[in-house]
PDB file of C-alpha atoms in Angstrom:
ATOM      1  CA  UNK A   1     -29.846   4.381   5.317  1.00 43.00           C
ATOM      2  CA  UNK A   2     -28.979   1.246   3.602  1.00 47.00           C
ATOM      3  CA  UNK A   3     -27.886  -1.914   5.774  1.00 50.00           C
ATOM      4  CA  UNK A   4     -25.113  -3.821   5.179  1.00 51.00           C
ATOM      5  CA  UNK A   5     -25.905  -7.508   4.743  1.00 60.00           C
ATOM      6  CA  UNK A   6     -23.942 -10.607   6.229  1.00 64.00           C
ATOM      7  CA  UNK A   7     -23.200 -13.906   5.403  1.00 69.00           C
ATOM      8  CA  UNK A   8     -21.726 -16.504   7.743  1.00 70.00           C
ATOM      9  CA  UNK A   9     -19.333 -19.037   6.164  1.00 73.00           C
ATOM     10  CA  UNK A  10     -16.931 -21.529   6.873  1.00 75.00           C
ATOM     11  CA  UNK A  11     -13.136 -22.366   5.628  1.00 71.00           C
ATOM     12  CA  UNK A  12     -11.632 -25.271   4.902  1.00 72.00           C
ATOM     13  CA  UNK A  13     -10.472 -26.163   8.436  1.00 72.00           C
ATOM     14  CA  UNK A  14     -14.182 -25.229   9.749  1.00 72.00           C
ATOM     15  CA  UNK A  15     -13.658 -21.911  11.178  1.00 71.00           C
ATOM     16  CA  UNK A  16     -16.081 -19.790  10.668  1.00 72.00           C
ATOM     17  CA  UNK A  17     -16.078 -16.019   9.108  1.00 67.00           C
ATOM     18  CA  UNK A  18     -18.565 -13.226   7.982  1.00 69.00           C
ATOM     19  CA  UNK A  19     -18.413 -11.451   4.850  1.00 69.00           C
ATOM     20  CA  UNK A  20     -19.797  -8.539   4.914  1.00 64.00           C
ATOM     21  CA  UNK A  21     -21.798  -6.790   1.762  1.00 63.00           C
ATOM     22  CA  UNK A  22     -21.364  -2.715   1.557  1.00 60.00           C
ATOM     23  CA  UNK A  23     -21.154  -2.259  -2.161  1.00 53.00           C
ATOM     24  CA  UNK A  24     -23.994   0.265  -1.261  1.00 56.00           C
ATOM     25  CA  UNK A  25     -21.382   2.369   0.757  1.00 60.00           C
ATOM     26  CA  UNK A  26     -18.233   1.711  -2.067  1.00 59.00           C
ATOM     27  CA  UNK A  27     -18.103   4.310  -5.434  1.00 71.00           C
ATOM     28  CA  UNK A  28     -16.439   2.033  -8.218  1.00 71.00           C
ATOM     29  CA  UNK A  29     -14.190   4.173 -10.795  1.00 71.00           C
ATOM     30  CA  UNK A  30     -13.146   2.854 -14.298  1.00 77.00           C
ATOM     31  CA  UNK A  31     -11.740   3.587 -17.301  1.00 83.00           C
ATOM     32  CA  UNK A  32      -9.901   6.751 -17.456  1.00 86.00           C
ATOM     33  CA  UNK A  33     -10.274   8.497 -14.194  1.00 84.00           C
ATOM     34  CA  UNK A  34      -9.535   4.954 -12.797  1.00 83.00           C
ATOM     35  CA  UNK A  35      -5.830   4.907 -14.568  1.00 86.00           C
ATOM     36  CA  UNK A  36      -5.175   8.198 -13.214  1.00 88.00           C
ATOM     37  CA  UNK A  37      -5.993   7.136  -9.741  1.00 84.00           C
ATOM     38  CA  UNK A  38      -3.453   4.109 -10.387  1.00 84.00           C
ATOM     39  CA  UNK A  39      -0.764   6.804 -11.408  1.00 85.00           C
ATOM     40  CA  UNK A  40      -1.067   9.110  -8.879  1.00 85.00           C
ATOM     41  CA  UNK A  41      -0.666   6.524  -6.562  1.00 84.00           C
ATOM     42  CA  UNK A  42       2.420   5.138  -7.670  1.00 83.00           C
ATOM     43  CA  UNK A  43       3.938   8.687  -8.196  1.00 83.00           C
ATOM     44  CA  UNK A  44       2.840   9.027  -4.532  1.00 82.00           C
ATOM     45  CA  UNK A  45       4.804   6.085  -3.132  1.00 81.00           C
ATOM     46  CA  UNK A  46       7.900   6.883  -5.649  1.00 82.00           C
ATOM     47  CA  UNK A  47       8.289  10.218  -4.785  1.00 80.00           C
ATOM     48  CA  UNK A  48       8.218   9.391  -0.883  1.00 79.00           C
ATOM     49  CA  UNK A  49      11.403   7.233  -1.757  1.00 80.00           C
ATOM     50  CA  UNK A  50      13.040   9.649  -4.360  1.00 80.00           C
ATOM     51  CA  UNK A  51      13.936  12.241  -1.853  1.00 79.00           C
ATOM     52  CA  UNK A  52      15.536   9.582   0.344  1.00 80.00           C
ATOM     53  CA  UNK A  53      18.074   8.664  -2.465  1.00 78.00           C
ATOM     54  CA  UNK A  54      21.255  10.109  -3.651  1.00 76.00           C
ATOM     55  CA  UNK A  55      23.951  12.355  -1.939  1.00 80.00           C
ATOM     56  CA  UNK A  56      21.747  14.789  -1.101  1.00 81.00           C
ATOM     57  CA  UNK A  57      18.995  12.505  -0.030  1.00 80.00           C
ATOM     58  CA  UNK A  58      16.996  13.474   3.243  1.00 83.00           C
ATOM     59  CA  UNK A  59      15.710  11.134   6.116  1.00 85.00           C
ATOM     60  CA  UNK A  60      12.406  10.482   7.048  1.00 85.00           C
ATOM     61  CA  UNK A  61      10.771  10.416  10.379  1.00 87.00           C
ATOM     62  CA  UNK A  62       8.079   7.600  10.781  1.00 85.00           C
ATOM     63  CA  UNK A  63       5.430   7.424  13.185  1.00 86.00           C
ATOM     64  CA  UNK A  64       4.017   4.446  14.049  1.00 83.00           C
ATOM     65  CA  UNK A  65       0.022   4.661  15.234  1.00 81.00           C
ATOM     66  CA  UNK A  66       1.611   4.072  19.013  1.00 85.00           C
ATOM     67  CA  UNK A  67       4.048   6.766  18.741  1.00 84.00           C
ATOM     68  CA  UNK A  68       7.133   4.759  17.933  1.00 87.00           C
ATOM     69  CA  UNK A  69       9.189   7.083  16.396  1.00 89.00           C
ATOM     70  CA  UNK A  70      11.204   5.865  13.439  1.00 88.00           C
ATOM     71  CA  UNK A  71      14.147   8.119  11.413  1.00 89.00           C
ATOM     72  CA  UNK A  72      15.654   6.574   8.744  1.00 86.00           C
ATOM     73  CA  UNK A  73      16.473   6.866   4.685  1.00 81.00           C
ATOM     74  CA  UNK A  74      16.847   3.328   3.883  1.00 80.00           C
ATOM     75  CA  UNK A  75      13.851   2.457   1.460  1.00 78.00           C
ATOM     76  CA  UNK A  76      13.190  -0.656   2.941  1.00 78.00           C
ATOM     77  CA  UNK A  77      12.476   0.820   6.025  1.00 80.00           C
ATOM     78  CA  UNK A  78      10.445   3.435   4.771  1.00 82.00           C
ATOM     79  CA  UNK A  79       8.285   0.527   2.505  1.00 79.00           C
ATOM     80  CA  UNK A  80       7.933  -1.508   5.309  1.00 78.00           C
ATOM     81  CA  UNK A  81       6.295   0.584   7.756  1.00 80.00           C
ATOM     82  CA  UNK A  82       3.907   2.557   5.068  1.00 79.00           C
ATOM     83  CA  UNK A  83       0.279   2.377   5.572  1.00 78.00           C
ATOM     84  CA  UNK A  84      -1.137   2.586   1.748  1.00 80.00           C
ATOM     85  CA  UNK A  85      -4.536   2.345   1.055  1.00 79.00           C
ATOM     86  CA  UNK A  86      -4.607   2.190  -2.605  1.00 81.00           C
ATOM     87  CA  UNK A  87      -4.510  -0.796  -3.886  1.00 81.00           C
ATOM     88  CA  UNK A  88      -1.156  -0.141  -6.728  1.00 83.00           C
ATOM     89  CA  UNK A  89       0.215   1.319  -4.232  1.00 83.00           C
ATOM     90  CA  UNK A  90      -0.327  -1.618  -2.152  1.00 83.00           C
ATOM     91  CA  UNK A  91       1.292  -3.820  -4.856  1.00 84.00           C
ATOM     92  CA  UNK A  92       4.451  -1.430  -4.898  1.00 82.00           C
ATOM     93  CA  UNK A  93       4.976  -2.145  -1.215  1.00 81.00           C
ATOM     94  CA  UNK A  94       4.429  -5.807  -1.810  1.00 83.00           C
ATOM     95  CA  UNK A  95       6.977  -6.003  -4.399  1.00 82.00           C
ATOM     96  CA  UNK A  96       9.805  -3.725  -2.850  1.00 80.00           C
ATOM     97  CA  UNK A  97       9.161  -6.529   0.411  1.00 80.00           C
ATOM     98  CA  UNK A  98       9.236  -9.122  -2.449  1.00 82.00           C
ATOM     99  CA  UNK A  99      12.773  -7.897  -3.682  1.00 80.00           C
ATOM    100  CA  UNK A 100      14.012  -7.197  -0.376  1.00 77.00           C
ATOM    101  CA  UNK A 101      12.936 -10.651   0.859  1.00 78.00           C
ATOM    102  CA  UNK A 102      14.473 -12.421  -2.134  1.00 80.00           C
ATOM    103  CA  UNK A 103      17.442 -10.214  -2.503  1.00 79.00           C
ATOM    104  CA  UNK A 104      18.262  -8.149   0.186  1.00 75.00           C
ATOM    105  CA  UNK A 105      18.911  -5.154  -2.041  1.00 73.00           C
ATOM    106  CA  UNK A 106      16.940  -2.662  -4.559  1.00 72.00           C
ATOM    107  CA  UNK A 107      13.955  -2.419  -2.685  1.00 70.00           C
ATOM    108  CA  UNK A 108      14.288   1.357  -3.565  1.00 71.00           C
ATOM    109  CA  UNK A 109      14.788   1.003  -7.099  1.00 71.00           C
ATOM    110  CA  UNK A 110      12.068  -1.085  -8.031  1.00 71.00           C
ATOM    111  CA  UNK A 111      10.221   1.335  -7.002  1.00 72.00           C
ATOM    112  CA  UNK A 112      11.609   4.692  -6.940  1.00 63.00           C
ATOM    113  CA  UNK A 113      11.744   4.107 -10.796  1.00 59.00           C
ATOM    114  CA  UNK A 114       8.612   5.694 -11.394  1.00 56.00           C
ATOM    115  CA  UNK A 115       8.495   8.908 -13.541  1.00 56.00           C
ATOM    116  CA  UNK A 116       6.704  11.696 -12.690  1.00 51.00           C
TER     117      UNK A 116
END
């Protein structure tokens, strides 16, 4: 089994931190099958939001890891307390915060315009 190596640094304010080495343990994926991955994940996070919208739109009930228990169909709600591991789908949470932040409104659209 391969070990992961460590390095102990320091910041700017002299604090220290490890970084930790485990490309041994991480599978890197380009080119094609790596912009399918992106689009799978963004039709992921879209179509969690698309069946929130509209007349006919349905709630969602959230779960927090403690057992909060959240229902709601408001997309900023439901971007706010996703857990996304992918990293575009990372970047569409960060922008519908980003418009909600800024604006207040649209957090659903900017995302929820994603085509299957």
């Amino acid at each position: 089994m391969a070990q992961a190596s460590a390095q102990l640094l320091f910041d700017e304010s002299g604090q220290p931190f490890i970084v930790m080495r485990e490309q041994e343990n991480q599978k890197r994926i380009t080119g094609v099958e790596a912009v399918k991955s992106h689009i799978l994940a963004a039709r992921a996070v879209a179509n969690t939001l698309r069946t929130s919208l509209g007349p006919r739109g349905l709630d969602k009930m959230l779960v927090s890891p403690d057992g909060d228990v959240t229902i709601t169909n408001d997309g900023a709600t439901i971007m706010e307390k996703m857990d996304v591991q992918h990293h575009v789908a990372k970047l569409m949470v960060e922008l519908s915060k980003s418009q909600d932040h800024e604006i207040g409104d649209g957090t659903t659209g900017v995302v929820g315009t994603v085509r299957p």
